[in-house]
Coordinates of C-alpha atoms in Angstrom, one line a residue:
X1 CA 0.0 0.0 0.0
X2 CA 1.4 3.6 -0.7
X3 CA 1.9 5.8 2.3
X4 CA 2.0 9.6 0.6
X5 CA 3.3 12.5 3.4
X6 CA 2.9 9.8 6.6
X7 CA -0.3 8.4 5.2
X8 CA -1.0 4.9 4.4
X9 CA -3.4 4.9 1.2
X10 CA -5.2 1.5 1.2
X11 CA -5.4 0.9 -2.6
X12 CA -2.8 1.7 -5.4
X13 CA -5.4 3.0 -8.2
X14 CA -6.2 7.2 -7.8
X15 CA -9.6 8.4 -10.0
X16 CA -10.4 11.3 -11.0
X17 CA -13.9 12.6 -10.9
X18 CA -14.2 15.0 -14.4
X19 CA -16.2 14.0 -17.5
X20 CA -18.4 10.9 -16.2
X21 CA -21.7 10.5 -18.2
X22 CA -23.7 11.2 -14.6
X23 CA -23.0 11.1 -11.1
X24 CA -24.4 7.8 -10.6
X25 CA -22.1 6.3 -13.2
X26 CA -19.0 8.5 -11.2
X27 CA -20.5 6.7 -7.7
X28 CA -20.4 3.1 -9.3
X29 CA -17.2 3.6 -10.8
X30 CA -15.7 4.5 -7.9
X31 CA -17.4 1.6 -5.9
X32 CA -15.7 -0.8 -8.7
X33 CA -12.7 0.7 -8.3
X34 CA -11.5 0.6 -4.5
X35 CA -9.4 3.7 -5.5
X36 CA -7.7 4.9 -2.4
X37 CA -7.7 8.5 -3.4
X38 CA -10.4 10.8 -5.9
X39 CA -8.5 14.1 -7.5
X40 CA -10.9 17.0 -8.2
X41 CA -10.2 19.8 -10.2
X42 CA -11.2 23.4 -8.4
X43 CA -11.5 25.0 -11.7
X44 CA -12.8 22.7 -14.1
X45 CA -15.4 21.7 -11.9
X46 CA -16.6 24.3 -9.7
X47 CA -19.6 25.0 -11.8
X48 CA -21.2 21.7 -10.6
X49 CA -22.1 24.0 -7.1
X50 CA -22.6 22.2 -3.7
X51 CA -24.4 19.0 -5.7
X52 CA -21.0 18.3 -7.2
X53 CA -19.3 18.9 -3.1
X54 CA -21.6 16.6 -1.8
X55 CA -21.1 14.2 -4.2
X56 CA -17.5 14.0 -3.9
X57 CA -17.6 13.7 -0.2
X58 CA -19.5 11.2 -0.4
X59 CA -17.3 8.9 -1.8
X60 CA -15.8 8.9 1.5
X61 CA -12.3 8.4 -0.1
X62 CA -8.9 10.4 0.6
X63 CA -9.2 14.0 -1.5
X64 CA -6.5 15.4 -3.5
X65 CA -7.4 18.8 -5.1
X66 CA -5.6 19.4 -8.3
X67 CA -5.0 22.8 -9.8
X68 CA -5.8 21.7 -13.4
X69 CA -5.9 24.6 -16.1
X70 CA -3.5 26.4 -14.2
X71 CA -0.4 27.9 -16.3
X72 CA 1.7 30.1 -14.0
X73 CA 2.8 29.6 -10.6
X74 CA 1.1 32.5 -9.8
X75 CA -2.1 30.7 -10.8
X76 CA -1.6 27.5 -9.5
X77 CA -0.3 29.0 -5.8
X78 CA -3.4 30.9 -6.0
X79 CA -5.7 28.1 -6.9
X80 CA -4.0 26.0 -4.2
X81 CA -4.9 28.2 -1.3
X82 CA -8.6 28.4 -2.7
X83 CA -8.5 24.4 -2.7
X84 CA -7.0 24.4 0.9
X85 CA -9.8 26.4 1.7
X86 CA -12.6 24.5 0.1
X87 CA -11.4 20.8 0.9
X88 CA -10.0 21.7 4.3
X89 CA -6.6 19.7 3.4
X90 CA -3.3 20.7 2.6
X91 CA -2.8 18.0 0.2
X92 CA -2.4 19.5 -3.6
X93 CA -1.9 18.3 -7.0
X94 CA 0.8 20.6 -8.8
X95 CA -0.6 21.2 -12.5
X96 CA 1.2 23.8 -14.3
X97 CA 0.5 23.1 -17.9
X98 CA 3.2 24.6 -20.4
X99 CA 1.8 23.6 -23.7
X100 CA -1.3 23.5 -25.0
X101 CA -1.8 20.8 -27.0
X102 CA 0.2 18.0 -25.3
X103 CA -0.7 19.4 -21.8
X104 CA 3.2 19.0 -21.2
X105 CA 4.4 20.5 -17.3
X106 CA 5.9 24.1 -17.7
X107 CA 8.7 22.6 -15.7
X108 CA 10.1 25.9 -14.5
X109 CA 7.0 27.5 -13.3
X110 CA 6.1 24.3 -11.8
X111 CA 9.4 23.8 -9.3
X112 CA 8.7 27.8 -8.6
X113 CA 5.3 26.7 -7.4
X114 CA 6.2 23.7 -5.6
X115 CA 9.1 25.6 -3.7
X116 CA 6.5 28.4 -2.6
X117 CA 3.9 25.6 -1.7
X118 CA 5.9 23.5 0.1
X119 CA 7.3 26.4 1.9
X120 CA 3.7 27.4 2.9
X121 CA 2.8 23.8 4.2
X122 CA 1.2 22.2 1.5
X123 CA 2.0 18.5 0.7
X124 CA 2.5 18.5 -3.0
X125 CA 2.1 16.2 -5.4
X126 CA 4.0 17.6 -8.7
X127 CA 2.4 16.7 -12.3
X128 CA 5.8 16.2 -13.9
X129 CA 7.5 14.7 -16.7
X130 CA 10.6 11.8 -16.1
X131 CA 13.4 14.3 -16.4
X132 CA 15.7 13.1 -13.4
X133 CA 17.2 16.7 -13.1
X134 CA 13.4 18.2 -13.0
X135 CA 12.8 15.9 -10.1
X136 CA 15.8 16.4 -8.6
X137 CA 14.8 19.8 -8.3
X138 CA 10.9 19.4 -7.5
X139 CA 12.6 17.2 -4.5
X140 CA 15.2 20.0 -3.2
X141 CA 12.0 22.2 -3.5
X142 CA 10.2 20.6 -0.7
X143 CA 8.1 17.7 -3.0
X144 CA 8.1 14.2 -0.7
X145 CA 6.3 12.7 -4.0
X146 CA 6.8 13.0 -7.8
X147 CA 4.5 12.3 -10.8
X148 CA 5.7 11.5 -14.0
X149 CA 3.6 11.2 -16.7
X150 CA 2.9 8.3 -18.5
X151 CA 1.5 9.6 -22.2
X152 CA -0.2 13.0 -22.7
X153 CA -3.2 13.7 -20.1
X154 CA -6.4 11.7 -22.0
X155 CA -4.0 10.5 -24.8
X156 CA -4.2 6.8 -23.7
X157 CA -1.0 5.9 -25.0
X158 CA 0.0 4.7 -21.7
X159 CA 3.9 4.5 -21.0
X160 CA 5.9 5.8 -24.1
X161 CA 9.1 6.2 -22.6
X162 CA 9.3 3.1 -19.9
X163 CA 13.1 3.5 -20.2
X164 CA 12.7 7.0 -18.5
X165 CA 10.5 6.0 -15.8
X166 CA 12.3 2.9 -14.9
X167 CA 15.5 5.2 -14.4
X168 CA 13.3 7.3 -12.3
X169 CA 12.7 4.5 -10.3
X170 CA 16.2 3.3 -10.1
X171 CA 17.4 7.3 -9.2
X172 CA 14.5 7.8 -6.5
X173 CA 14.3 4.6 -4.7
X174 CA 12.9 5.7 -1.7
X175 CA 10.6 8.2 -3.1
X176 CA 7.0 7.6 -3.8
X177 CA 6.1 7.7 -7.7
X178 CA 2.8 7.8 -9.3
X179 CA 2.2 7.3 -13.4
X180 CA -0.3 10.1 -14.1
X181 CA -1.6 10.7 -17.1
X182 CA -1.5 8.5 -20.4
X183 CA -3.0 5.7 -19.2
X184 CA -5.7 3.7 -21.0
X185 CA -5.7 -0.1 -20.7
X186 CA -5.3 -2.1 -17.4
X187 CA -2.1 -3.4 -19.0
X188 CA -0.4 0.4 -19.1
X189 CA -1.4 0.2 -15.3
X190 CA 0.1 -3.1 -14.7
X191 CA 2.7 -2.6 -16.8
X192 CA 3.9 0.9 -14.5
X193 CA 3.5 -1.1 -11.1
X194 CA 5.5 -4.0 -12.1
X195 CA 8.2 -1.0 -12.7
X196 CA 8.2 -0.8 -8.9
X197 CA 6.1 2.5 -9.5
X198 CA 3.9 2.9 -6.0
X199 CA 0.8 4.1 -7.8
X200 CA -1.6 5.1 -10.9
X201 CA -3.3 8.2 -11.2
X202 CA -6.0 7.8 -14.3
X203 CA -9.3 9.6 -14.9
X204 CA -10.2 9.2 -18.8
X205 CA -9.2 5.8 -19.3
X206 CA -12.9 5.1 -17.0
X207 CA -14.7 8.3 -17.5
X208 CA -14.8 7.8 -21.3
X209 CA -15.3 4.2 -21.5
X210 CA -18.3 2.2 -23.0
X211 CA -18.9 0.7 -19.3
X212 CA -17.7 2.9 -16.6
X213 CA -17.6 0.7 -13.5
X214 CA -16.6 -2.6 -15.3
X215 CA -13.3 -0.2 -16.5
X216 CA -12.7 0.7 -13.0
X217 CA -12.8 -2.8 -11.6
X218 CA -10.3 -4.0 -14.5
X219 CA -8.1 -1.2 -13.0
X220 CA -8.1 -2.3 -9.7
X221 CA -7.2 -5.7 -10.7
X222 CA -4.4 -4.5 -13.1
X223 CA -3.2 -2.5 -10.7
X224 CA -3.0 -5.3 -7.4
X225 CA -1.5 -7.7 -10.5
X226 CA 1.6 -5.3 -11.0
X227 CA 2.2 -4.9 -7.6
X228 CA 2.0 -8.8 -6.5
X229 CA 4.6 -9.5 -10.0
X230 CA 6.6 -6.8 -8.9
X231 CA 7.2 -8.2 -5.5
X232 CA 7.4 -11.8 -7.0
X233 CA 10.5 -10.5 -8.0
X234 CA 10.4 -11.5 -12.0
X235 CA 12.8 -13.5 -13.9
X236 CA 15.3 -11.8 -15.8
X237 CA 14.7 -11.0 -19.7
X238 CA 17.4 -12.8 -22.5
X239 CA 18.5 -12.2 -25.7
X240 CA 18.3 -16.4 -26.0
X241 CA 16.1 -19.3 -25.6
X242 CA 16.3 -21.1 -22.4
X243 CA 14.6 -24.6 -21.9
X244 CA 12.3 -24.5 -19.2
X245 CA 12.9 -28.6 -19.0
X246 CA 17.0 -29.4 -18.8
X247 CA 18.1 -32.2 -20.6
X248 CA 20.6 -33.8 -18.1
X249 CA 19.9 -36.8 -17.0
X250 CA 17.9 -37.8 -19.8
X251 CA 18.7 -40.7 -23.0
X252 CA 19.0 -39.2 -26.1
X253 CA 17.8 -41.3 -29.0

């Protein structure tokens, strides 16, 4: 189980909570899923009113606000205080987007926000890409967590660069890491926790399924499968054959 900031999350799979068909389908999805922590966007999805509150607090999960749309640090410092506010938690999720169409981290406004966050109290969770001097510096900033993406935010692509994020994994051993973004199969989210990766973060790979809640149960069980194979310890990959049956001992005709 991940333990984010001293706190011991009981499931590996985080949901977001933007662009399901109806709350009811949101409420079953997250029943299916067992996620361990819902992200909600201030911005995105303030127009829903006190409905929209009182349905994300009754999903009686963790809440991690996220400060989505946000493209300073200016903005997302700001946003984070009003989240702080509304949630009553000093958890946030660092978006500072950079570029428009690939919704790419402005990496430099983004370790500027984290630094004045972090300095303020906050427990932040940094939307980031793999570089390993980026996190370097979102760590020296204050960040007890990183989040690399996996693929563009609602690409689906899942994990194209698995040699980046498996040398963020060998760099940051002791850190926490969460794949956010990119993801769109249950084999993407497998695939990151048999990296050793602590977590997934997803949101469109359920929201915009055919079936909702049958998406976010095949997470779940993706997500405990990578976990249990990366603690098996798996065999080691070669560039040869090897018999699973040895000959020795045996007649040859």
């Amino acid at each position: 189980m991940p333990v984010f900031y001293g706190t011991t999350i009981d499931s590996a799979l985080m949901l977001g909570t933007a662009g399901y068909p109806s709350p009811k389908i949101l409420t079953d999805a997250f029943a299916r899923s067992g996620a361990g922590i819902a992200t909600v966007s201030l911005r995105r999805e303030a127009g829903g009113g006190q409905d929209f509150w009182a349905l994300i607090q009754s999903l009686e999960v963790r809440l991690l606000p996220n400060t989505a749309g946000c493209h300073s640090a200016r903005d997302a410092v700001t946003t984070a205080h009003m989240a702080r506010e509304v949630f009553d938690t000093d958890w946030i999720k660092l978006e500072v987007i950079g570029h428009a169409d690939t919704l790419q981290p402005d990496v430099f406004e983004l370790v500027e926000a984290a630094r004045i966050l972090s300095a303020e109290g906050f427990s932040v969770f940094p939307y980031c890409t793999e570089d390993l001097v980026v996190c370097e510096r979102l760590l020296d900033a204050g960040c007890h967590v990183l989040m690399p993406w996996g693929a563009p935010i609602g690409s689906g692509l899942g994990l194209n660069n698995p040699h980046g994020l498996r040398a963020l994994r060998a760099a940051f051993p002791d850190v926490p890491l969460v794949v956010d973004a990119g993801i769109g199969l249950p084999s993407h989210a497998a695939a990151a926790m048999e990296m050793g990766y602590d977590a997934v973060l997803l949101n469109s790979a359920v929201a915009r399924a055919g079936d909702p809640a049958a998406m976010a149960a095949a997470m779940a069980d993706a997500v405990r499968a990578g976990r249990a194979a990366y603690l098996a310890d798996p065999m080691e990959r070669t560039d040869m054959a090897v018999p699973s049956t040895p000959v020795i001992g045996r007649a040859f005709l």
